[in-house]
Coordinates of C-alpha atoms and ligand atoms in Angstrom, one line a residue:
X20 CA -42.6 -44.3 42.0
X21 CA -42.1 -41.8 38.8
X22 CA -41.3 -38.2 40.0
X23 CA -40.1 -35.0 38.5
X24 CA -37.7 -33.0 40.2
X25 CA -37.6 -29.6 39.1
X26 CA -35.2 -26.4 40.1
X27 CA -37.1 -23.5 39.4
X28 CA -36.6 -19.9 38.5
X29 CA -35.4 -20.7 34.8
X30 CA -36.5 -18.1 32.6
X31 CA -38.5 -20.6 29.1
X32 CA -37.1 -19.3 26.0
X33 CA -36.9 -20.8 22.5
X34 CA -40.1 -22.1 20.1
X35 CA -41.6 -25.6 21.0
X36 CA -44.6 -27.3 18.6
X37 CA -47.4 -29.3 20.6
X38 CA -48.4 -33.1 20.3
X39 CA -51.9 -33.5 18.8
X40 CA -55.2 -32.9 20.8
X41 CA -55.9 -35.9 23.2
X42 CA -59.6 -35.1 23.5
X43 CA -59.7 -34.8 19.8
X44 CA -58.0 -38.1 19.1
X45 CA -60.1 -40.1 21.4
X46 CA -63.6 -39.4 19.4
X47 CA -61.5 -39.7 16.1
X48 CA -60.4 -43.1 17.4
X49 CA -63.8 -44.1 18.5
X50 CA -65.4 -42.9 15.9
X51 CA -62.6 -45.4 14.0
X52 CA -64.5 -48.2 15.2
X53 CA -67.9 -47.5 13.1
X54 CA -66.2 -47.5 10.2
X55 CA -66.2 -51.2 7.8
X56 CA -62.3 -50.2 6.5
X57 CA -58.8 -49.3 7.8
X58 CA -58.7 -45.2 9.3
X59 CA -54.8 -43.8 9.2
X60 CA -54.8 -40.7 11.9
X61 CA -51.6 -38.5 12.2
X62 CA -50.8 -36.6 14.7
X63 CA -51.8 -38.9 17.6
X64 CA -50.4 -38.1 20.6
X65 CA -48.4 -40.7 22.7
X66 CA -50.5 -40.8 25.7
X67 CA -51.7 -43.1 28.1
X68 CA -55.3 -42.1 28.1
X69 CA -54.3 -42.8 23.6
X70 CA -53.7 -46.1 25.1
X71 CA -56.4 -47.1 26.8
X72 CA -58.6 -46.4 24.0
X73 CA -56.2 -48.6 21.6
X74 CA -57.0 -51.4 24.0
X75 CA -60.8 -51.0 24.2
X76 CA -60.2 -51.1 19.9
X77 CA -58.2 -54.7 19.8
X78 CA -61.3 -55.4 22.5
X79 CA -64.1 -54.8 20.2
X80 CA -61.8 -57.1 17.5
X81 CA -60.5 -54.1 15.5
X82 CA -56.8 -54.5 14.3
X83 CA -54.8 -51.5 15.3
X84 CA -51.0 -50.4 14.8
X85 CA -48.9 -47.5 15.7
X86 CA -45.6 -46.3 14.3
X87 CA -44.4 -42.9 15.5
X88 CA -47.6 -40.5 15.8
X89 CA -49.6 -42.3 13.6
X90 CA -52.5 -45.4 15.1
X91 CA -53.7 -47.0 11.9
X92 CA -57.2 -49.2 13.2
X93 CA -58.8 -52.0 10.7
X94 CA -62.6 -52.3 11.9
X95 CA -63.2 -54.8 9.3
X96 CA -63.8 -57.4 11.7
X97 CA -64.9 -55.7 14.5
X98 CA -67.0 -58.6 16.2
X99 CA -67.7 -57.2 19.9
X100 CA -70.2 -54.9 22.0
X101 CA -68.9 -54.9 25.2
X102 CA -66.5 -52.5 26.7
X103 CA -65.8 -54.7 30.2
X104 CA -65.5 -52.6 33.5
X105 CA -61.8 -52.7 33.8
X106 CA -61.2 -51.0 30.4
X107 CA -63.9 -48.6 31.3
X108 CA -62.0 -47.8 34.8
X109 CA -59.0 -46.9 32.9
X110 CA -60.2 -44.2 31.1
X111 CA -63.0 -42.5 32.4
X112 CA -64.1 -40.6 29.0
X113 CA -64.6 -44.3 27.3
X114 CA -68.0 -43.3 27.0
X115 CA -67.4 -41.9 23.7
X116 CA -67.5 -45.5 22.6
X117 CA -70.4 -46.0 23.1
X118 CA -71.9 -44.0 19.9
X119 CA -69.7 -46.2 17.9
X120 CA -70.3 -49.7 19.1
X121 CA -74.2 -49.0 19.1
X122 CA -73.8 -47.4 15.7
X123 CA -71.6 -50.2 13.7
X124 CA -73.8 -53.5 16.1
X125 CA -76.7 -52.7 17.2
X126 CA -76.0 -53.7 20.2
X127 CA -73.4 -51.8 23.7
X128 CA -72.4 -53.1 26.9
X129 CA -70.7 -50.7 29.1
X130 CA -70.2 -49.7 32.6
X131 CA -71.2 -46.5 33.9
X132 CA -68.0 -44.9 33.8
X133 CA -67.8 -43.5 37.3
X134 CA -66.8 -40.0 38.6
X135 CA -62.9 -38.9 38.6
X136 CA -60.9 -36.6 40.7
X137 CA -63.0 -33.1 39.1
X138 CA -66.4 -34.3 39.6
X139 CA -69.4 -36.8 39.2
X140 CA -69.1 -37.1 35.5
X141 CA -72.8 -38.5 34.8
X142 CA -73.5 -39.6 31.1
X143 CA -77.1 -38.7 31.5
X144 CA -77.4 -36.7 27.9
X145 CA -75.4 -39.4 26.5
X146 CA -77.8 -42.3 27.4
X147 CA -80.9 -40.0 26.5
X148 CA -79.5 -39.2 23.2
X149 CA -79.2 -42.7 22.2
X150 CA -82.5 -43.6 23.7
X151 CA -83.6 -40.8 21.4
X152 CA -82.1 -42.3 18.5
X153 CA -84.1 -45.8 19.1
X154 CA -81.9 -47.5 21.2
X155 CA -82.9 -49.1 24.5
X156 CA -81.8 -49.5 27.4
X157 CA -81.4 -51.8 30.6
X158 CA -79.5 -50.5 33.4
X159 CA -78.4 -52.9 36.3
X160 CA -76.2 -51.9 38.9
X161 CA -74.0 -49.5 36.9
X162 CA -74.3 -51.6 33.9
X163 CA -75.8 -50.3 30.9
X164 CA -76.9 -52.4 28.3
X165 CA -78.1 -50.7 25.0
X166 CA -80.0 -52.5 22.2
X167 CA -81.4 -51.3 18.9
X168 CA -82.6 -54.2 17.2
X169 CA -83.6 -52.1 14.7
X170 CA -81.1 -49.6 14.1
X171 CA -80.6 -46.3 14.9
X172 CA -83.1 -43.5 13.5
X173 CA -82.5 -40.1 12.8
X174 CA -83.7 -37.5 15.6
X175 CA -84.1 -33.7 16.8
X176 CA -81.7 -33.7 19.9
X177 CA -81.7 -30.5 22.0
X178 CA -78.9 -30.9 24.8
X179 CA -79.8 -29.1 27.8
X180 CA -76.1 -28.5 28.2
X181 CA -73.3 -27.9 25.1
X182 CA -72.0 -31.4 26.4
X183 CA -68.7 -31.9 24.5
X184 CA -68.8 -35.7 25.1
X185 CA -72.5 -36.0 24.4
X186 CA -72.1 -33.9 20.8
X187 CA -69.9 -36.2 20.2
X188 CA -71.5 -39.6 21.2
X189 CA -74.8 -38.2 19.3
X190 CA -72.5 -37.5 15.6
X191 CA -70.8 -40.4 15.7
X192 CA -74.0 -42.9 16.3
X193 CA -76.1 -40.7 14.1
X194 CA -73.3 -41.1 11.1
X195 CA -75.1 -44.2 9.8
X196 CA -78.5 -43.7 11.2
X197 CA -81.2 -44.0 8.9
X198 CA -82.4 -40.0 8.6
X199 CA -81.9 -37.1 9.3
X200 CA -80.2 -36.1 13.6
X201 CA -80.6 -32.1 14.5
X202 CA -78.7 -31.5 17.3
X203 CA -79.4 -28.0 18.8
X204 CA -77.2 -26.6 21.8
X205 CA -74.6 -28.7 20.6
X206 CA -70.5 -28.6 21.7
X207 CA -68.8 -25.9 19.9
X208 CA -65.1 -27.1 20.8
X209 CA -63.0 -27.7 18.0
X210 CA -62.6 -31.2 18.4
X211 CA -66.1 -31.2 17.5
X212 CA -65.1 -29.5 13.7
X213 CA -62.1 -32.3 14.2
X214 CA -64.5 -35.2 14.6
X215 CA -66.9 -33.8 11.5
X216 CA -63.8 -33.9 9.8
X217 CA -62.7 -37.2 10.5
X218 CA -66.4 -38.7 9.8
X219 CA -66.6 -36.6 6.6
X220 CA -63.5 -37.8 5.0
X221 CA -64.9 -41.6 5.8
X222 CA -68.1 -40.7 3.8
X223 CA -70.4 -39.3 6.3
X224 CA -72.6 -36.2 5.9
X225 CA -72.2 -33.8 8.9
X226 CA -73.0 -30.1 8.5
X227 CA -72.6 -27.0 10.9
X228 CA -70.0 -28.9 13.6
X229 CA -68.5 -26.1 15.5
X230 CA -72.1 -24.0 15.6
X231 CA -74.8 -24.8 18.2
X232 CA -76.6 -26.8 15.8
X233 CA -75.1 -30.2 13.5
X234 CA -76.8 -31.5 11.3
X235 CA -76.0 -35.5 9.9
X236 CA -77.6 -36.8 7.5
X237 CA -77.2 -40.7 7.9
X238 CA -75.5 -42.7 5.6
X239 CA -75.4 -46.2 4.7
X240 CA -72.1 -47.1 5.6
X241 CA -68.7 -45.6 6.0
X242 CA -65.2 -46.4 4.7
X243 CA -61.6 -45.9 5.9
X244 CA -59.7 -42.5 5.5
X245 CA -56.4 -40.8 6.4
X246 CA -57.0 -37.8 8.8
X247 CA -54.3 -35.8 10.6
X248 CA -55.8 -34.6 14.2
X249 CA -55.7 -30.8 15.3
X250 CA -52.7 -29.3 17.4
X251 CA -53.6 -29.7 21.4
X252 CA -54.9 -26.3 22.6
X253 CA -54.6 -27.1 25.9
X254 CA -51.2 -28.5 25.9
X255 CA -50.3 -25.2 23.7
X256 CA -52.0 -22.9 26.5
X257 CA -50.3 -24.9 29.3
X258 CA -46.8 -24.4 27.8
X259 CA -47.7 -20.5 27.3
X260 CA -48.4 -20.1 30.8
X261 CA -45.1 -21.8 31.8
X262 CA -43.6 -19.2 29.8
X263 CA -45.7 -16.1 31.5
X264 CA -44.7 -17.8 35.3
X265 CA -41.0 -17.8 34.5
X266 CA -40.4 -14.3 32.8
X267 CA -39.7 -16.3 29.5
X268 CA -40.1 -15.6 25.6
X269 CA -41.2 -18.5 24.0
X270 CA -43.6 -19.4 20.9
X271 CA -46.0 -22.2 20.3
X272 CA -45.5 -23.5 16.8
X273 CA -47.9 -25.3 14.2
X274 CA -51.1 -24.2 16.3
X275 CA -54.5 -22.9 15.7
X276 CA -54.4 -19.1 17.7
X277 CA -58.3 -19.3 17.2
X278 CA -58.2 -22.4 19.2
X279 CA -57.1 -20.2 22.4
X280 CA -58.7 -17.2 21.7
X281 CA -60.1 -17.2 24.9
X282 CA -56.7 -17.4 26.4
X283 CA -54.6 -14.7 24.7
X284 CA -57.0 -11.5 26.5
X285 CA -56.1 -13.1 30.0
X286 CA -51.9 -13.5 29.1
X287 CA -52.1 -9.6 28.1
X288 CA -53.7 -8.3 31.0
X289 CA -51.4 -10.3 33.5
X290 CA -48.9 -8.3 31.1
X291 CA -47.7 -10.5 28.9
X292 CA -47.0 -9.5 25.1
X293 CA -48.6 -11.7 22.2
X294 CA -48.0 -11.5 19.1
X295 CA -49.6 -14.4 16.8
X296 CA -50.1 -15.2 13.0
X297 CA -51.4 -18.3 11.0
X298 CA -49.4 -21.3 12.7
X299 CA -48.4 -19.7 15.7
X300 CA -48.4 -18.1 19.2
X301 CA -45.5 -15.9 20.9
X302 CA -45.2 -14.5 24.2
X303 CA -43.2 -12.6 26.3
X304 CA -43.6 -12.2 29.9
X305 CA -42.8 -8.9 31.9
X306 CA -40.7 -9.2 35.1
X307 CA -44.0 -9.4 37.6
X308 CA -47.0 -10.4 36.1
X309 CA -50.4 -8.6 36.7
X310 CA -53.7 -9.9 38.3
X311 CA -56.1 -11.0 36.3
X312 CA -59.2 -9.6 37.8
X313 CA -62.5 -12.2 36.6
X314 CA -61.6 -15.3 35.2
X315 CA -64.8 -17.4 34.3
X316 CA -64.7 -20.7 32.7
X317 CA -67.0 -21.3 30.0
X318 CA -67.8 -23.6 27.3
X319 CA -66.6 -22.9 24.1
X320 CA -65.1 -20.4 22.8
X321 CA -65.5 -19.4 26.4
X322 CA -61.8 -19.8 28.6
X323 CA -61.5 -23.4 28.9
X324 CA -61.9 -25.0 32.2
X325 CA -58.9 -27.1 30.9
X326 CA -56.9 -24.6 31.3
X327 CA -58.2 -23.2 35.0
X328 CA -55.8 -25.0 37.0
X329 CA -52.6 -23.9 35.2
X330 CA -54.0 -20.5 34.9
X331 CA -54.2 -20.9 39.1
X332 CA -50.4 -21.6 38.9
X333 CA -49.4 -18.9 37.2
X334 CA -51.1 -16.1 38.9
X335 CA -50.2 -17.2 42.5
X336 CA -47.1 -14.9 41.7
X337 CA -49.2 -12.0 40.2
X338 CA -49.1 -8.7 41.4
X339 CA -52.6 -8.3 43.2
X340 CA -55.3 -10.9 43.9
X341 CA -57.1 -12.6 41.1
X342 CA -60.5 -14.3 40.9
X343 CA -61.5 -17.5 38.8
X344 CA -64.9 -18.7 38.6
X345 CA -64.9 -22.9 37.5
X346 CA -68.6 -23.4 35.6
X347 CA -67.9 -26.5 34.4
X348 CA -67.1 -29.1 36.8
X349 CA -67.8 -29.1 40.4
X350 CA -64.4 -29.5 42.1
X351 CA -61.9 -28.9 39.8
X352 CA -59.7 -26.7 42.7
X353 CA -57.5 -30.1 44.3
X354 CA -54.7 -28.7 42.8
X355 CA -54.9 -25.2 45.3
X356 CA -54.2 -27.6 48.3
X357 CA -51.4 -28.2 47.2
X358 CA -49.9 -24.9 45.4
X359 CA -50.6 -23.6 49.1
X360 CA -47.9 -25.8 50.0
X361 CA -45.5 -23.4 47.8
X362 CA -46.5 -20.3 50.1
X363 CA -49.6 -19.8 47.3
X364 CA -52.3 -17.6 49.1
X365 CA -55.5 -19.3 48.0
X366 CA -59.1 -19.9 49.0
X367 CA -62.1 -21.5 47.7
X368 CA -65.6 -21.1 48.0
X369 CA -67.6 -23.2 45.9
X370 CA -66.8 -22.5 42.6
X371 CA -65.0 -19.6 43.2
X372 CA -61.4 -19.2 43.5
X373 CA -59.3 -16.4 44.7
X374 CA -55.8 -16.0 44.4
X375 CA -53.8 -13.6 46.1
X376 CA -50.4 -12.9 44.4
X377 CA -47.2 -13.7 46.6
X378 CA -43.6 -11.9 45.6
X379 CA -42.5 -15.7 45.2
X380 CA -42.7 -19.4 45.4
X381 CA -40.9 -21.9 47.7
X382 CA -40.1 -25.7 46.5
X383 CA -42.4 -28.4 47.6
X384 CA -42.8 -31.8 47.5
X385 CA -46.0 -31.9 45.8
X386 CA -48.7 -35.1 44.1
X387 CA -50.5 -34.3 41.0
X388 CA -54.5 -34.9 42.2
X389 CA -55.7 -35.0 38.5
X390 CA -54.1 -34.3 35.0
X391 CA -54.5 -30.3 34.7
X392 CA -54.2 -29.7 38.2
X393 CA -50.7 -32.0 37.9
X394 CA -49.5 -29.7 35.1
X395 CA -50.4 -26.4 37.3
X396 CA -47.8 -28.3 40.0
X397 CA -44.9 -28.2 37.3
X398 CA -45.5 -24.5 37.0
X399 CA -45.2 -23.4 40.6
X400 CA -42.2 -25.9 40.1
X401 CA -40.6 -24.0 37.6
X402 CA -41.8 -20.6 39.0
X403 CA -40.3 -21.6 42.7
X404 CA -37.1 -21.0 44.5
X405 CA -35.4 -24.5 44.9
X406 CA -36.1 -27.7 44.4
X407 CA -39.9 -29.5 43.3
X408 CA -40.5 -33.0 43.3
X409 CA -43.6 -33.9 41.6
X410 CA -45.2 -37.4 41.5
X411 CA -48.2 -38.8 40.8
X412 CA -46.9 -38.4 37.1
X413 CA -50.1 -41.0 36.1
X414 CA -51.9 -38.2 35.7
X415 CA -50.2 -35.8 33.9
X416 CA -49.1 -38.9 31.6
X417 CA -52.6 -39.3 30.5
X418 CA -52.4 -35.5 28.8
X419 CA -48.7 -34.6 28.0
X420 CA -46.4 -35.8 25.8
X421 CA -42.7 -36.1 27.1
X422 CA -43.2 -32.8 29.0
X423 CA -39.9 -32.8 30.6
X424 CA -38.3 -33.2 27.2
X425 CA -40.2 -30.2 25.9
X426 CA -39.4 -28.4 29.2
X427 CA -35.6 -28.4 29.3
X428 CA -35.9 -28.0 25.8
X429 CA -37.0 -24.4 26.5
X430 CA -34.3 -24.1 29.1
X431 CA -35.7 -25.5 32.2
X432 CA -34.1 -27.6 34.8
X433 CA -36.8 -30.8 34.9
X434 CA -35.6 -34.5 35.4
X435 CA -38.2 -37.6 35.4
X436 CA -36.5 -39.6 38.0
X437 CA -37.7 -43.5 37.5
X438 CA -38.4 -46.0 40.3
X439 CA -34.6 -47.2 40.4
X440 CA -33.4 -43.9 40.9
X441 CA -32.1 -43.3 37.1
X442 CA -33.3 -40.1 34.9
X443 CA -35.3 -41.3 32.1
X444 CA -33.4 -41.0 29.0
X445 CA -34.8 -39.6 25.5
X446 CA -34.6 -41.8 22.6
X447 CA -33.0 -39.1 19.6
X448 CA -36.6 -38.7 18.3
X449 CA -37.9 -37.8 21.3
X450 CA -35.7 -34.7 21.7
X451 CA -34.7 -33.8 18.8
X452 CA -37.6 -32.4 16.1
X453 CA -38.0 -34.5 13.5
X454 CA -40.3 -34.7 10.6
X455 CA -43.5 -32.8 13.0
X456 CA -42.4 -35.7 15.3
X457 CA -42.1 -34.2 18.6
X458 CA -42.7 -30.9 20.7
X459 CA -39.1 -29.8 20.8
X460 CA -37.6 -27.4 19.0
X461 CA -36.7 -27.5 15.3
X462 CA -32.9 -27.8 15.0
X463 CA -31.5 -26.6 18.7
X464 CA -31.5 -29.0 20.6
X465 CA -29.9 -32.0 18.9
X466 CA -28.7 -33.4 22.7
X467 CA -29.1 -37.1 23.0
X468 CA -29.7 -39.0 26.4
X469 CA -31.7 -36.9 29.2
X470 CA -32.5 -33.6 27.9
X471 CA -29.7 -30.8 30.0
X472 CA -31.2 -27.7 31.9
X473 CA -30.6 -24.8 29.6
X474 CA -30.0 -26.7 26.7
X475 CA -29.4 -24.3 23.9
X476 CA -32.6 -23.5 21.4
X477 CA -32.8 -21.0 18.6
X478 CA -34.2 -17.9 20.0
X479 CA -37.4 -17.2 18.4
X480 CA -37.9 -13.6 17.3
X481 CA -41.4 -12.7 16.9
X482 CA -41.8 -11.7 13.7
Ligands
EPZ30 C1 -64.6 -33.1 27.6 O1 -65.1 -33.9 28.7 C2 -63.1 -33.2 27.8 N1 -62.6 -34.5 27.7 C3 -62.7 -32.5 29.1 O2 -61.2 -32.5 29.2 C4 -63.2 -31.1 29.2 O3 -62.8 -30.5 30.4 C5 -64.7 -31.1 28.9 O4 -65.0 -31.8 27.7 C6 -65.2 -29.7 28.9 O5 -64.6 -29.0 27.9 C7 -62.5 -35.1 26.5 O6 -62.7 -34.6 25.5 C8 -61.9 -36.5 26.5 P1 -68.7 -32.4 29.0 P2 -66.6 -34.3 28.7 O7 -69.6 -33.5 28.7 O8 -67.1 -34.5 27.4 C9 -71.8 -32.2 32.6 C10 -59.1 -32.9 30.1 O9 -58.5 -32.4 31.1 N2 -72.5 -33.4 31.9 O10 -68.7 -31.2 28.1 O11 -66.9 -35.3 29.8 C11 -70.5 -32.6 33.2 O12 -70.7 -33.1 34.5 C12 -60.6 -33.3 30.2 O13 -58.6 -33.1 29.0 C13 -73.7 -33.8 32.4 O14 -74.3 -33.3 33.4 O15 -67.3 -32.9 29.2 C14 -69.8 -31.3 33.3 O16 -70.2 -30.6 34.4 C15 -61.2 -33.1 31.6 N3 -74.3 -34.9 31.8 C16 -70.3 -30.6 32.0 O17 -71.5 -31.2 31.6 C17 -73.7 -35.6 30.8 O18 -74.3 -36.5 30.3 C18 -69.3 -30.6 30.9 O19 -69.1 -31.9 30.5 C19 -72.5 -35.1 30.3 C20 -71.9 -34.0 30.9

């Protein structure tokens, strides 16, 4: 199987830009499928999870092509319902397709997605959103049949949690509902404001996404537009934490510092120094970081339980002992297990976490148990003494773009070592920046082949 082998104590330096938001181009691409034209969307990230949802598309009959970052989808003659149990399986979130299908047919087949490796996942205030909106369901076994033989109507929708999934399930069926939808204690995330966007610019009328309450005012139908999806927060908080774990100086290009507001109070009290403007993040870390005393995840703009597990990783080598408190999912700690087998001093208790800081990290041989908590691996990896091996890559695929090109971009020492033994080579566009292509840096690193520890980037001076 894949692995990553990483020798760690490199200090990150240099300036990297970040592949577009995965859980913003998911909706966007579901939200493709209600519309009777062709939707062009930039910025898509090249991700397995992008994939699975491109093959539940061709499913439901939609035509869809990619070239580079953009995934242009013709739902002209989208002819199909059903989104069969295998499709489901591969991506757990699927369940954003379901607003769609009902929307643009009448008519949803699906599976109950299932739980994954963080929690239970139930779809509860998705299905009673849609029952709200006049469909109606029959539920056998896990299988969830949705009819609404007479279309979807306008509703008041009051969430009894800010369900990101479930905000965005409930905008994209109400878009061509007849009426008026209100949905109050809605997702504040802004791949909600992403998805208004998107809907907006295809003819819909969707007011107040980002606030606690969206308003849509159905429309008849929708048509095809060309929409470019936000910068990845989470991917651009990840990399700023690999960064703060390896004494580096490095700056996120072409992001929205709003996006990570939450994030930028907890890198200055571990020590770090931030300095941001319009497009762009800079950090740089002090020899030891600082504790962070109270860490509590939260929904938006609360500190993003996305961004928990990396957090984990980079205070194990704080100075003091740290507390993080995970609201949002139920057991979203499998990655301590594991960063224990560095020399991490961690316990949980429920859904508390406490870290104590250790002077440093030892090399392990180490297996990703989800996607966030995989990334948090590759920072004790990078923060360790010696050598890491990292597999169970599947996860972390389903996020990150070519994170070990981006990596040793920034001066790390990070090979993806491939079944047969050989380091995966990098096409020229994949490290090299071209054209807002890729998340390596602009003009450094022109290397071709397997991206080389150290290789050289322009220093980044904040400015
Ligand atoms: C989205 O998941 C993201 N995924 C998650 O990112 C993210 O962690 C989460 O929002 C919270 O920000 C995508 O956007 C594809 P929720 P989603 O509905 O929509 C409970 C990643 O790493 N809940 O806001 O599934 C649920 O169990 C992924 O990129 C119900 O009880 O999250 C959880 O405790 C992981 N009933 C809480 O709400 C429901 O019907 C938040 O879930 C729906 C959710």
């Amino acid at each position: 199987m894949e692995k990553l082998i990483i020798h760690g104590q490199k200090r990150l330096h240099g300036e990297i830009e970040v592949h577009g938001s995965k859980n913003s181009a998911l909706p966007i691409l579901a939200a493709a499928a209600l519309v009777n034209g062709v939707s062009e969307i930039h910025n898509c990230p090249k991700l397995t999870d992008i994939d699975a949802a491109i093959h539940i598309l061709m499913h439901l009959g939609c035509r869809v092509s990619r070239s580079g970052h953009t995934v242009t989808v013709d739902a002209t003659a989208m002819n199909n319902w059903e989104v069969p149990d295998e499709l489901m399986r591969e991506m757990r979130s699927s369940v954003v397709f379901l607003g769609a299908i009902l929307g643009r047919t009448g008519h949803a087949k699906l599976t109950t997605p299932g739980g994954c490796e963080i929690g239970l996942r139930p779809i509860d205030l998705h299905i009673s959103a849609m029952e709200q909106l006049g469909a109606v369901l029959e539920e056998d076994a896990g299988k969830l049949d949705f009819h609404a033989p007479n279309g979807l109507q306008g509703a008041r929708i009051t969430l009894s949690f800010p369900s990101v999934g479930a905000t965005e399930n409930i905008m994209i069926a109400a878009a061509t509902a007849k009426g008026r939808t209100v949905i109050t204690n809605a997702a504040r995330e802004p791949e909600i404001s992403d998805l208004a966007d998107f809907l907006n610019g295809c003819g819909a009328h969707i007011h107040g996404a980002g606030d606690s309450t969206v308003i849509i005012d159905g429309v008849p139908k929708l048509s095809g537009t060309c929409h470019t999806v936000i910068p990845d927060r989470i991917a651009a908080s990840t990399y700023l934490l690999a960064g703060a774990v390896t004494q580096g100086k490095i700056c996120v290009r072409d992001i929205v510092p709003a996006h990570i507001g939450a994030l930028l109070p907890v890198l200055k009290e571990a020590g770090c120094d931030i300095t941001a403007s319009g497009r762009w993040v800079c950090l740089s870390a002090p020899p030891r970081l600082h504790r962070v005393k109270m860490t509590r995840t939260m929904p938006y703009p609360g500190f993003p339980t996305d961004v928990q597990a990396p957090l984990t990783a980079m205070l194990t080598v704080a100075d003091g002992t740290s507390v993080i408190i995970e609201n949002i999912f139920e057991s979203r700690y499998k990655h301590a297990a594991e960063l224990i087998r560095f020399g991490a001093k961690i316990s949980v208790e429920g859904r508390m976490e406490v870290i104590e800081g250790v002077p440093y990290l030892t090399g392990a041989s180490v297996v990703a148990p989800d996607l966030r908590g995989g990334f948090a691996l590759i920072l004790a990896g990078l923060a360790a003494r010696g050598e890491t091996v990292v597999t169970g890559l599947e996860h972390i695929d389903r996020g990150y773009e070519t994170p070990e090109a981006i990596l040793c971009a920034l001066g790390a020492d990070v090979k993806r070592v491939q079944d047969n033994g050989t380091a995966k080579e990098y096409t020229k566009e994949q490290s090299t920046k071209t054209d807002g292509e890729t998340g390596v840096p602009k003009g450094g690193n022109k290397t071709t082949g397997t991206p080389q520890p150290g290789t050289a980037v322009r220093e980044t001076t904040a400015e």
